[in-house]
Tab-separated table of C-alpha atoms and ligand atoms in Angstrom:
chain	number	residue	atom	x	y	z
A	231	UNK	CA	187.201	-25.278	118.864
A	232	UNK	CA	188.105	-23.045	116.372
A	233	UNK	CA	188.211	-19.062	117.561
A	234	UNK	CA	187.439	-16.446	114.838
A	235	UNK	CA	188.095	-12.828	114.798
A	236	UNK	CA	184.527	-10.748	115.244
A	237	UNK	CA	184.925	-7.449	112.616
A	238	UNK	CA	187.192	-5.203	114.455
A	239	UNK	CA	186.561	-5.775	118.026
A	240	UNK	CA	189.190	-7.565	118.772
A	241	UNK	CA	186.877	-10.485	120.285
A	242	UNK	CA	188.177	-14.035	119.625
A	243	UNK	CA	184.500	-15.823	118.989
A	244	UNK	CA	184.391	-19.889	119.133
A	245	UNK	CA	183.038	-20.580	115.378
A	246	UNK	CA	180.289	-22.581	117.307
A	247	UNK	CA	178.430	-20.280	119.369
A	248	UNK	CA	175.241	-21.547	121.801
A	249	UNK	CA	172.173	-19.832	120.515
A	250	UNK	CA	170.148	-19.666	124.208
A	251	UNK	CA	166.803	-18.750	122.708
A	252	UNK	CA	165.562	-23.184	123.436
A	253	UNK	CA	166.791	-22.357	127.260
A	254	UNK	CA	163.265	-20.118	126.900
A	255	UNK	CA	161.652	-23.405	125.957
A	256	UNK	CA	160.759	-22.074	122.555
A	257	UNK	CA	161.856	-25.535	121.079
A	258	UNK	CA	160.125	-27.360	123.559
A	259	UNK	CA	160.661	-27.576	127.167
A	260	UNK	CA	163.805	-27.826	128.798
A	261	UNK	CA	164.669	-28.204	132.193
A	262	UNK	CA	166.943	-26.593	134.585
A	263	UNK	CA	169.328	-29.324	135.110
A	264	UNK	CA	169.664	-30.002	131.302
A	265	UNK	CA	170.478	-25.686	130.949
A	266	UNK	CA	172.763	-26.295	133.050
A	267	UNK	CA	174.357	-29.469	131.669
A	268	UNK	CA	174.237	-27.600	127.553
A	269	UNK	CA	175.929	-24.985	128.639
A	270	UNK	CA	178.594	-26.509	130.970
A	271	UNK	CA	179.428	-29.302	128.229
A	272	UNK	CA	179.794	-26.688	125.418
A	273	UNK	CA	181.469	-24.184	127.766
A	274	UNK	CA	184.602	-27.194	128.267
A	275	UNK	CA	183.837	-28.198	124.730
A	276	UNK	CA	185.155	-24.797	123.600
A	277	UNK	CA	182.290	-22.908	123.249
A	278	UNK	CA	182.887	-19.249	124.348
A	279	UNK	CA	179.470	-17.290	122.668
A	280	UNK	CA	176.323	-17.288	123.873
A	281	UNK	CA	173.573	-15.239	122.868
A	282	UNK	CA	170.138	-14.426	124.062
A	283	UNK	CA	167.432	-11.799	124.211
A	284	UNK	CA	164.319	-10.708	126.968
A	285	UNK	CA	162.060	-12.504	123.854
A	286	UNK	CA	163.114	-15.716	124.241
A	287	UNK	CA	160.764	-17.118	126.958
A	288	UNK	CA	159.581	-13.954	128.069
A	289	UNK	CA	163.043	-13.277	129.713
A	290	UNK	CA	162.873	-17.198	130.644
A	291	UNK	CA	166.226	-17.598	128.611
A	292	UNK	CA	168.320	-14.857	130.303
A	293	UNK	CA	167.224	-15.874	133.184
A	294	UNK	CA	168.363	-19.372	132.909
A	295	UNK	CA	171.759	-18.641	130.885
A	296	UNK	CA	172.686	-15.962	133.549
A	297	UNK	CA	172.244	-19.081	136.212
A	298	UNK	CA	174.073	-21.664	134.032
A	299	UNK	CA	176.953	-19.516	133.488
A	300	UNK	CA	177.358	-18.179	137.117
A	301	UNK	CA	177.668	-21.513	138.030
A	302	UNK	CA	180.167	-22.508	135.453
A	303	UNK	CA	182.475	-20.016	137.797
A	304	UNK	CA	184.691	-19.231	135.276
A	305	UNK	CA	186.329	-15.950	134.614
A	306	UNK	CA	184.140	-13.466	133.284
A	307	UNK	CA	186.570	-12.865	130.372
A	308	UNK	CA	186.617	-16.066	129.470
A	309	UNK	CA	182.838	-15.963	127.803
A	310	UNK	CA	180.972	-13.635	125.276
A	311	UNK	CA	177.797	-13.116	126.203
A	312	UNK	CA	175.372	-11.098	123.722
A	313	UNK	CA	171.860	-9.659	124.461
A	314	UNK	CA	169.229	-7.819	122.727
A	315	UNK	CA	166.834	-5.013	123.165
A	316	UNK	CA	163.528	-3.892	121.614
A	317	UNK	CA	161.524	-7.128	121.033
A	318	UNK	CA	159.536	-8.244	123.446
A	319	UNK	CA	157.241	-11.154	124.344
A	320	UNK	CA	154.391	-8.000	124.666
A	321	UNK	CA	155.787	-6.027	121.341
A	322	UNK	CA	158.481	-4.388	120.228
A	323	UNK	CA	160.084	-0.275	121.863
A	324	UNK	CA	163.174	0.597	120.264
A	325	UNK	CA	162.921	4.138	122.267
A	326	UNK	CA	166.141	5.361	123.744
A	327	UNK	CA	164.202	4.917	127.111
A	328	UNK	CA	162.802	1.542	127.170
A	329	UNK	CA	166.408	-0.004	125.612
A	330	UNK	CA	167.787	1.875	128.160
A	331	UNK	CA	166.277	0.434	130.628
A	332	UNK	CA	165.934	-2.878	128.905
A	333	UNK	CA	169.656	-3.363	129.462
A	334	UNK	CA	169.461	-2.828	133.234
A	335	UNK	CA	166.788	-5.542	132.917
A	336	UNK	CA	168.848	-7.859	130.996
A	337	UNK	CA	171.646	-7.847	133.279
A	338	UNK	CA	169.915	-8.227	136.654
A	339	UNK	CA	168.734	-11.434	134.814
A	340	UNK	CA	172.081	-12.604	133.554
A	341	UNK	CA	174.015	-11.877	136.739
A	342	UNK	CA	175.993	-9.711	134.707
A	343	UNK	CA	177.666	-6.236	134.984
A	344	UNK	CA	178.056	-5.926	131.321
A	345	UNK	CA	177.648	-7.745	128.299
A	346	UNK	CA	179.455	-8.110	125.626
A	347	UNK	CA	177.141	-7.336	122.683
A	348	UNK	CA	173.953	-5.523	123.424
A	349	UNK	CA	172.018	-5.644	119.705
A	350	UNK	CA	168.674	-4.152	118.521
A	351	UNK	CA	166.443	-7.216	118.352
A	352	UNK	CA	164.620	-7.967	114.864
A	353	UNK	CA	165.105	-3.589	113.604
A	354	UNK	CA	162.339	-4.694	110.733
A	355	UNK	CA	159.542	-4.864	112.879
A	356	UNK	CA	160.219	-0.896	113.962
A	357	UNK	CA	160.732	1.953	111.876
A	358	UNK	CA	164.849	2.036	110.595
A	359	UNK	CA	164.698	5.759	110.892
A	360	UNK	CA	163.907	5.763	114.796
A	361	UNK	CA	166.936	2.829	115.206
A	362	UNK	CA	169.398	5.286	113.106
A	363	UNK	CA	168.531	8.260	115.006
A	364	UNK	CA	167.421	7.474	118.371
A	365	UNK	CA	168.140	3.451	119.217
A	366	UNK	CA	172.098	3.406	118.556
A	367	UNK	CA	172.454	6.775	119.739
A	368	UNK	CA	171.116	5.179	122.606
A	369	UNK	CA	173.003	1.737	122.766
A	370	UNK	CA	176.447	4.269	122.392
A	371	UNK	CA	175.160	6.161	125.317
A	372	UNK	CA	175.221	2.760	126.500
A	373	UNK	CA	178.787	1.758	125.418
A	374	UNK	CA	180.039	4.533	126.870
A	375	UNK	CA	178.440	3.911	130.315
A	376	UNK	CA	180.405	0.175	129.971
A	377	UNK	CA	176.961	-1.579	130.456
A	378	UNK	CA	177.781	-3.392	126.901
A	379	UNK	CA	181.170	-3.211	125.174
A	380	UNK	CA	179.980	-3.857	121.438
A	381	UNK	CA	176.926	-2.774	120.042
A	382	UNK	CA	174.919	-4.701	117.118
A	383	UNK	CA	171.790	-4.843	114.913
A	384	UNK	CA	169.680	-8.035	114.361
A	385	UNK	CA	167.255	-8.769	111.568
A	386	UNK	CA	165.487	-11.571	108.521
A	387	UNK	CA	165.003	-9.060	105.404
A	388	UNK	CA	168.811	-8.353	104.773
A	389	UNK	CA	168.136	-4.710	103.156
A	390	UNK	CA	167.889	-4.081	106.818
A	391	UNK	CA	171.732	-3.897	107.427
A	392	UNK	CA	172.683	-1.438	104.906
A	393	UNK	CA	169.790	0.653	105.121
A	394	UNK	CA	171.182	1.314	108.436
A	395	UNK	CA	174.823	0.938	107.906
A	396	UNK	CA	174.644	3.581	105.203
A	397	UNK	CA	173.003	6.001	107.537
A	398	UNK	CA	175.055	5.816	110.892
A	399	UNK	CA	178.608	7.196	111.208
A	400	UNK	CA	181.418	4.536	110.226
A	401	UNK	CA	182.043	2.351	113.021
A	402	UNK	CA	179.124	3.141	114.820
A	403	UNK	CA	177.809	-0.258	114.807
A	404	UNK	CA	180.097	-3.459	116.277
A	405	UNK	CA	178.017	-6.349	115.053
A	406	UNK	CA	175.406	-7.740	112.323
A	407	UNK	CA	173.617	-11.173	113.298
A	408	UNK	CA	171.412	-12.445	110.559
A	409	UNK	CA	169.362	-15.212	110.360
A	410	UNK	CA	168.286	-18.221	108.397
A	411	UNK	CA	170.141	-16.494	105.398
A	412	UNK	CA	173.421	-18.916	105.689
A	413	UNK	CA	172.547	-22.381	105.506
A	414	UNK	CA	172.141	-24.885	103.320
A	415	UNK	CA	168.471	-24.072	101.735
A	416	UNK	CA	169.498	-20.082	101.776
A	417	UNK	CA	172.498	-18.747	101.345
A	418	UNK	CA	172.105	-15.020	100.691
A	419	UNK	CA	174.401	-13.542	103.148
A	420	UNK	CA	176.959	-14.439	100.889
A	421	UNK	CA	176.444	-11.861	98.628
A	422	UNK	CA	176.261	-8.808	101.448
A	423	UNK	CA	179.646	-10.215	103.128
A	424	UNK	CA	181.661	-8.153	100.744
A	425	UNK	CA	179.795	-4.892	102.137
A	426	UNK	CA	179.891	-5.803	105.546
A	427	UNK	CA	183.061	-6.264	105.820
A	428	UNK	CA	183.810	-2.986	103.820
A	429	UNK	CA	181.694	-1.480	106.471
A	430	UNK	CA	184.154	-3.253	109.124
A	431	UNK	CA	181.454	-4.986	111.310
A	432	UNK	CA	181.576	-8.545	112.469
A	433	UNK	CA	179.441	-10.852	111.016
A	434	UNK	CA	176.983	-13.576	112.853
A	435	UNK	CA	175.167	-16.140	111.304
A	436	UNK	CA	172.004	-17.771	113.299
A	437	UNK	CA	170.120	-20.795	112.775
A	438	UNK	CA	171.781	-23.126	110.462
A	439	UNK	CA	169.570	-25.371	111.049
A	440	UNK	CA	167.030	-23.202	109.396
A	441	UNK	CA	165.336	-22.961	112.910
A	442	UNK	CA	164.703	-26.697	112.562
A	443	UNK	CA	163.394	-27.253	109.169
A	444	UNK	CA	167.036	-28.898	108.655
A	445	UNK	CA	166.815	-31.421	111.392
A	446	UNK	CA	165.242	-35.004	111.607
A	447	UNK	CA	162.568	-34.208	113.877
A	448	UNK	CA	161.422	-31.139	112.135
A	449	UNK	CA	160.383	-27.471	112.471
A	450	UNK	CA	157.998	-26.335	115.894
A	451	UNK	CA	154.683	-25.332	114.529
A	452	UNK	CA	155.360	-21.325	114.650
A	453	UNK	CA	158.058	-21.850	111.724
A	454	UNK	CA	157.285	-19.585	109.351
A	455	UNK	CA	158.298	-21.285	106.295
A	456	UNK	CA	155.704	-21.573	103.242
A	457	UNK	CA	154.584	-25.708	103.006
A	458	UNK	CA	156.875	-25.563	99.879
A	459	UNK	CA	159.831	-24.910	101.645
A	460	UNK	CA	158.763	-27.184	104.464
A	461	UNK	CA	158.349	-30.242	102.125
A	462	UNK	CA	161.679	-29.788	100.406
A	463	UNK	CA	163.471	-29.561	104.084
A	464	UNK	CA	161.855	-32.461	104.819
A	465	UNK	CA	163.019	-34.829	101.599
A	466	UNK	CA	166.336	-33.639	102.225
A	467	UNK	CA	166.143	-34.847	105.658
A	468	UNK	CA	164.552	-38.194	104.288
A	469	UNK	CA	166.776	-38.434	101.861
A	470	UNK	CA	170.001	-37.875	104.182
A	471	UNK	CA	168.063	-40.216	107.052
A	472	UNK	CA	167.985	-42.893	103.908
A	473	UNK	CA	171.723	-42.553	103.458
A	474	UNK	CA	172.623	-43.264	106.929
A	475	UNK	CA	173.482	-39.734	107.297
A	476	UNK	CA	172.397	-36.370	109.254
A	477	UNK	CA	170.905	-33.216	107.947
A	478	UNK	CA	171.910	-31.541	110.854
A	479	UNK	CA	175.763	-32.454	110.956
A	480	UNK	CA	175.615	-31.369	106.950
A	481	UNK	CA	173.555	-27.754	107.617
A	482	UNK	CA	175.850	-27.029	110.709
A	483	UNK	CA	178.967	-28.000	108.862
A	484	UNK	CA	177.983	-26.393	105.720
A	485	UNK	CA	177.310	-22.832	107.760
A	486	UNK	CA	181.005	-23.356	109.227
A	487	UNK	CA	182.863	-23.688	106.280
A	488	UNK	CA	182.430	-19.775	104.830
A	489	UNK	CA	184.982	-18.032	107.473
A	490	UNK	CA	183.966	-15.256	106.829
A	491	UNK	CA	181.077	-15.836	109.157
A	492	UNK	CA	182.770	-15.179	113.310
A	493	UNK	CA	180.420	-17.425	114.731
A	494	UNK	CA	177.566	-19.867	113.768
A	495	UNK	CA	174.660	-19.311	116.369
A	496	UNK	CA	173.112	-22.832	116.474
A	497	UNK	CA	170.301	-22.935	119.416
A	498	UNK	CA	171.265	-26.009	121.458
A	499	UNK	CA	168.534	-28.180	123.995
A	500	UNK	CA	170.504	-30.864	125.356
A	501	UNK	CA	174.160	-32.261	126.256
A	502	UNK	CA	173.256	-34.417	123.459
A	503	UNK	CA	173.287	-31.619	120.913
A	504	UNK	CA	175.998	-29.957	121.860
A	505	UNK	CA	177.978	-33.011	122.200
A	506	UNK	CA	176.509	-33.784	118.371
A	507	UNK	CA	177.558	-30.066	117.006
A	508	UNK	CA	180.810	-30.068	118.948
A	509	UNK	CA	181.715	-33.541	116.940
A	510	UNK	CA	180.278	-32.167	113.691
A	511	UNK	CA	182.597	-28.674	113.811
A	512	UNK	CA	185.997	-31.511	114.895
A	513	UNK	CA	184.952	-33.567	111.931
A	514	UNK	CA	184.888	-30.943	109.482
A	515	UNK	CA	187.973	-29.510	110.837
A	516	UNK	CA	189.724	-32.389	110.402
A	517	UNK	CA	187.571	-34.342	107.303
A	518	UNK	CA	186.016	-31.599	105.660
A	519	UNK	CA	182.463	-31.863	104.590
A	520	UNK	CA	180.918	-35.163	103.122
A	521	UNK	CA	180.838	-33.641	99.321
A	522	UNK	CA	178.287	-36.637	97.778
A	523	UNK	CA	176.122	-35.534	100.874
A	524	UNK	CA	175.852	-32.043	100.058
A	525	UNK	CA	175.436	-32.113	96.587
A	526	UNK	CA	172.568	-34.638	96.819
A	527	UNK	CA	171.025	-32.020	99.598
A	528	UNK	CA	171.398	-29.244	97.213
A	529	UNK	CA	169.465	-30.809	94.518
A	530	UNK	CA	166.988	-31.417	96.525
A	531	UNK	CA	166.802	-27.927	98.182
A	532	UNK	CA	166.982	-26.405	94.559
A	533	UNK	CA	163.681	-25.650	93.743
A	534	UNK	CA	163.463	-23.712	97.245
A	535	UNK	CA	167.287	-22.061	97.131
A	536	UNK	CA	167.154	-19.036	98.916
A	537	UNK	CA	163.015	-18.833	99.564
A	538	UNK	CA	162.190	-16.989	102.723
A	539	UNK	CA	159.434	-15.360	104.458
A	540	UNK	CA	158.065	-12.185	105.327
A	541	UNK	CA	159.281	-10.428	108.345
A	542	UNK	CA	158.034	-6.778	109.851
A	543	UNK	CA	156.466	-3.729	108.812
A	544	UNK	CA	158.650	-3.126	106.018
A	545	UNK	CA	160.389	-5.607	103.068
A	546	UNK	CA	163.790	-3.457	102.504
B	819	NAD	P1	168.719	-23.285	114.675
B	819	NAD	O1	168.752	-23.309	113.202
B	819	NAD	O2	169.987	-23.206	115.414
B	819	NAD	O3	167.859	-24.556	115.116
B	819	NAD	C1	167.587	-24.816	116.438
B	819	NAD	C2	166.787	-26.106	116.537
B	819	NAD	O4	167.613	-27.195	116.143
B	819	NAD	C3	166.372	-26.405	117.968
B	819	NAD	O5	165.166	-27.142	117.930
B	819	NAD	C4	167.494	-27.297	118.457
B	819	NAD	O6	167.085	-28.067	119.538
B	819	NAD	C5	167.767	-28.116	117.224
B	819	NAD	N1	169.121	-28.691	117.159
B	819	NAD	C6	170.304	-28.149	117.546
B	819	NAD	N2	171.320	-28.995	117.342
B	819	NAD	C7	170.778	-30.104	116.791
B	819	NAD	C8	171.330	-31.338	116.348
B	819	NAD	N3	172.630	-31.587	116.407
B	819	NAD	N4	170.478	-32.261	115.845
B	819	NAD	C9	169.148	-32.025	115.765
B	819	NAD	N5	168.570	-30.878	116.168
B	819	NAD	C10	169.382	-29.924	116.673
B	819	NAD	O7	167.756	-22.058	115.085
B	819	NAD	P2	167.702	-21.049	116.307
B	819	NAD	O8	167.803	-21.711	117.629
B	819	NAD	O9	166.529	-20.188	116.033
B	819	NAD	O10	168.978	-20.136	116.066
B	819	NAD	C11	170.135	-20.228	116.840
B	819	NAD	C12	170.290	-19.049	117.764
B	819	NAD	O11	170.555	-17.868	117.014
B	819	NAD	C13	169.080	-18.710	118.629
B	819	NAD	O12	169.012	-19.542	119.757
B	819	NAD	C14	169.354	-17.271	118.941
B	819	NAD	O13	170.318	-17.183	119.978
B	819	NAD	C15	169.956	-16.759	117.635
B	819	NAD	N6	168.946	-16.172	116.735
B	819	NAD	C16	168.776	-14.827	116.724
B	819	NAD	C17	167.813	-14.246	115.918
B	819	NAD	C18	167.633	-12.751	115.942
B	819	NAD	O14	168.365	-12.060	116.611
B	819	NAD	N7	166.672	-12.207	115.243
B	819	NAD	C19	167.011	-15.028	115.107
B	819	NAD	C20	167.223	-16.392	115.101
B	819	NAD	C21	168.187	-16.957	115.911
């Protein structure tokens, strides 16, 4: 698996990395024993990144990562685990006191003495002002104390990042991870990667698969997305299902190909998937991407390029 460079913290991240947030059974449920199995399989597939937060699950996701790595007994070096703070299943408190202790929290879950990235979870939904002047205070208070070694910001509306970047002092911040804004049906990162990487920070991208819309079996019911956007995920899907072929595999490998990107979050269920996005990342390493595929998918998704969906208390 192919290891990228994350900004300038010298981390090595797998361009694949396991999104944990299904181990909370927000995709459906998932049992212990296929946890377990995901992240052992993409662990000796290559996989070195995994990411959670306390929202996923109500802390179910931590809990069962911390477990399924533990018992992968490999050096702790030898993973990246990232975390969040501020969201929670009962609201959101980015106060310095309640990320504080939210990190204490997270790591009696994990197992963990540190992790590796500790990021504010989803910043829109508070006020930016209190995350530039009293949340990353706070999660460098935090750095320094070695209970996380990089420090990050997470977030839909993508005004977000530099509304914060611009305010904090350079090299404050470790980390971006931004969602459902690098894949095939939206691709708007693109256009911020020049400033974030001016500003020095690594760059995540989550859910390639559009949080599901660009799979065969479809988004869960919370998926935001308007019907419009729904229906044109779906004829791609059709369409690709027609041609023998798999959104999924095309999304994934799509979101891989701009290197730019350190790691592609993609949240993973079953051995199966991982076994399926493993393959996909090999393929396009050594194939490239199926062209006729794409194009026909990006017809399709035309109408819809770059559509989202509102997110938080304020649209920066
Ligand atoms: P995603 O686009 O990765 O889609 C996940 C869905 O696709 C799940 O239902 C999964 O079971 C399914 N899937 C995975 N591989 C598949 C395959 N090969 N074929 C068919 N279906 C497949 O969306 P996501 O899980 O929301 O995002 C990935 C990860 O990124 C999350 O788990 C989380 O760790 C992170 N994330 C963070 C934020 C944030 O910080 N605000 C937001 C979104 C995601």
């Amino acid at each position: 698996m192919e290891l990228r460079e994350l900004g300038r913290t010298g981390l090595k991240l797998s361009c694949i990395g396991f999104g944990a947030s299904p181990l909370g059974n927000v995709f459906g449920t998932v049992s212990e024993e296929q946890a377990n199995a995901s992240v052992r399989l993409a662990f000796q597939s290559g996989v070195n990144f995994f990411d959670t937060s306390p929202y996923y699950g109500g802390t179910l996701s931590e809990k069962v990562l911390g477990k399924a790595l533990k018992a992968l007994e490999a050096p702790r070096s030898s993973y990246v685990v990232a975390t969040k703070c501020g969201r929670y299943v009962d609201g959101f408190d980015f106060s310095a006191e309640r990320v504080t202790r939210s990190v204490e929290e997270s790591l009696e879950r994990l197992q963990l003495d540190y992790v590796d990235i500790l990021q504010c979870h989803d910043i829109e939904f508070g006020s930016l002002d209190q995350i530039v002047n009293e949340t990353i205070p706070a999660l460098v208070k935090l750095k320094e104390a070695g209970k996380t070694r990089f420090i990050g910001i997470t977030g839909l509306p993508l005004g977000i990042f530099s509304y914060v970047l611009d305010r904090v002092p350079p090299g404050t911040l470790d980390v971006v991870l931004s969602y459902c804004h690098y894949s095939v049906n939206d691709s708007s990162l693109g256009d911020l990667i020049p400033y974030l990487k001016a500003k020095g920070v690594g760059i995540i991208n989550a859910s390639p698969l559009s949080m599901g819309l660009l799979t065969h079996a479809g988004p869960p019911p919370w998926h935001p997305a308007s019907p419009q956007l729904k229906s044109a995920c779906e004829a791609a899907a059709a369409h690709c299902k027609e041609k023998g072929k798999n959104i999924s595999k095309l999304a994934l490998q799509y979101s891989l190909l701009n290197k730019e990107i350190s790691s592609v979050l993609v949240g993973m269920k079953s051995v199966e998937q991982v076994e399926e996005n493993v393959a996909a990342a090999r393929e396009l390493a050594n194939s490239g991407i199926d062209e006729e595929a794409l194009s026909e998918v990006e017809a399709i998704l035309k109408p819809v390029k770059n559509q989202s969906w509102p997110s938080g208390i304020q649209q920066s």
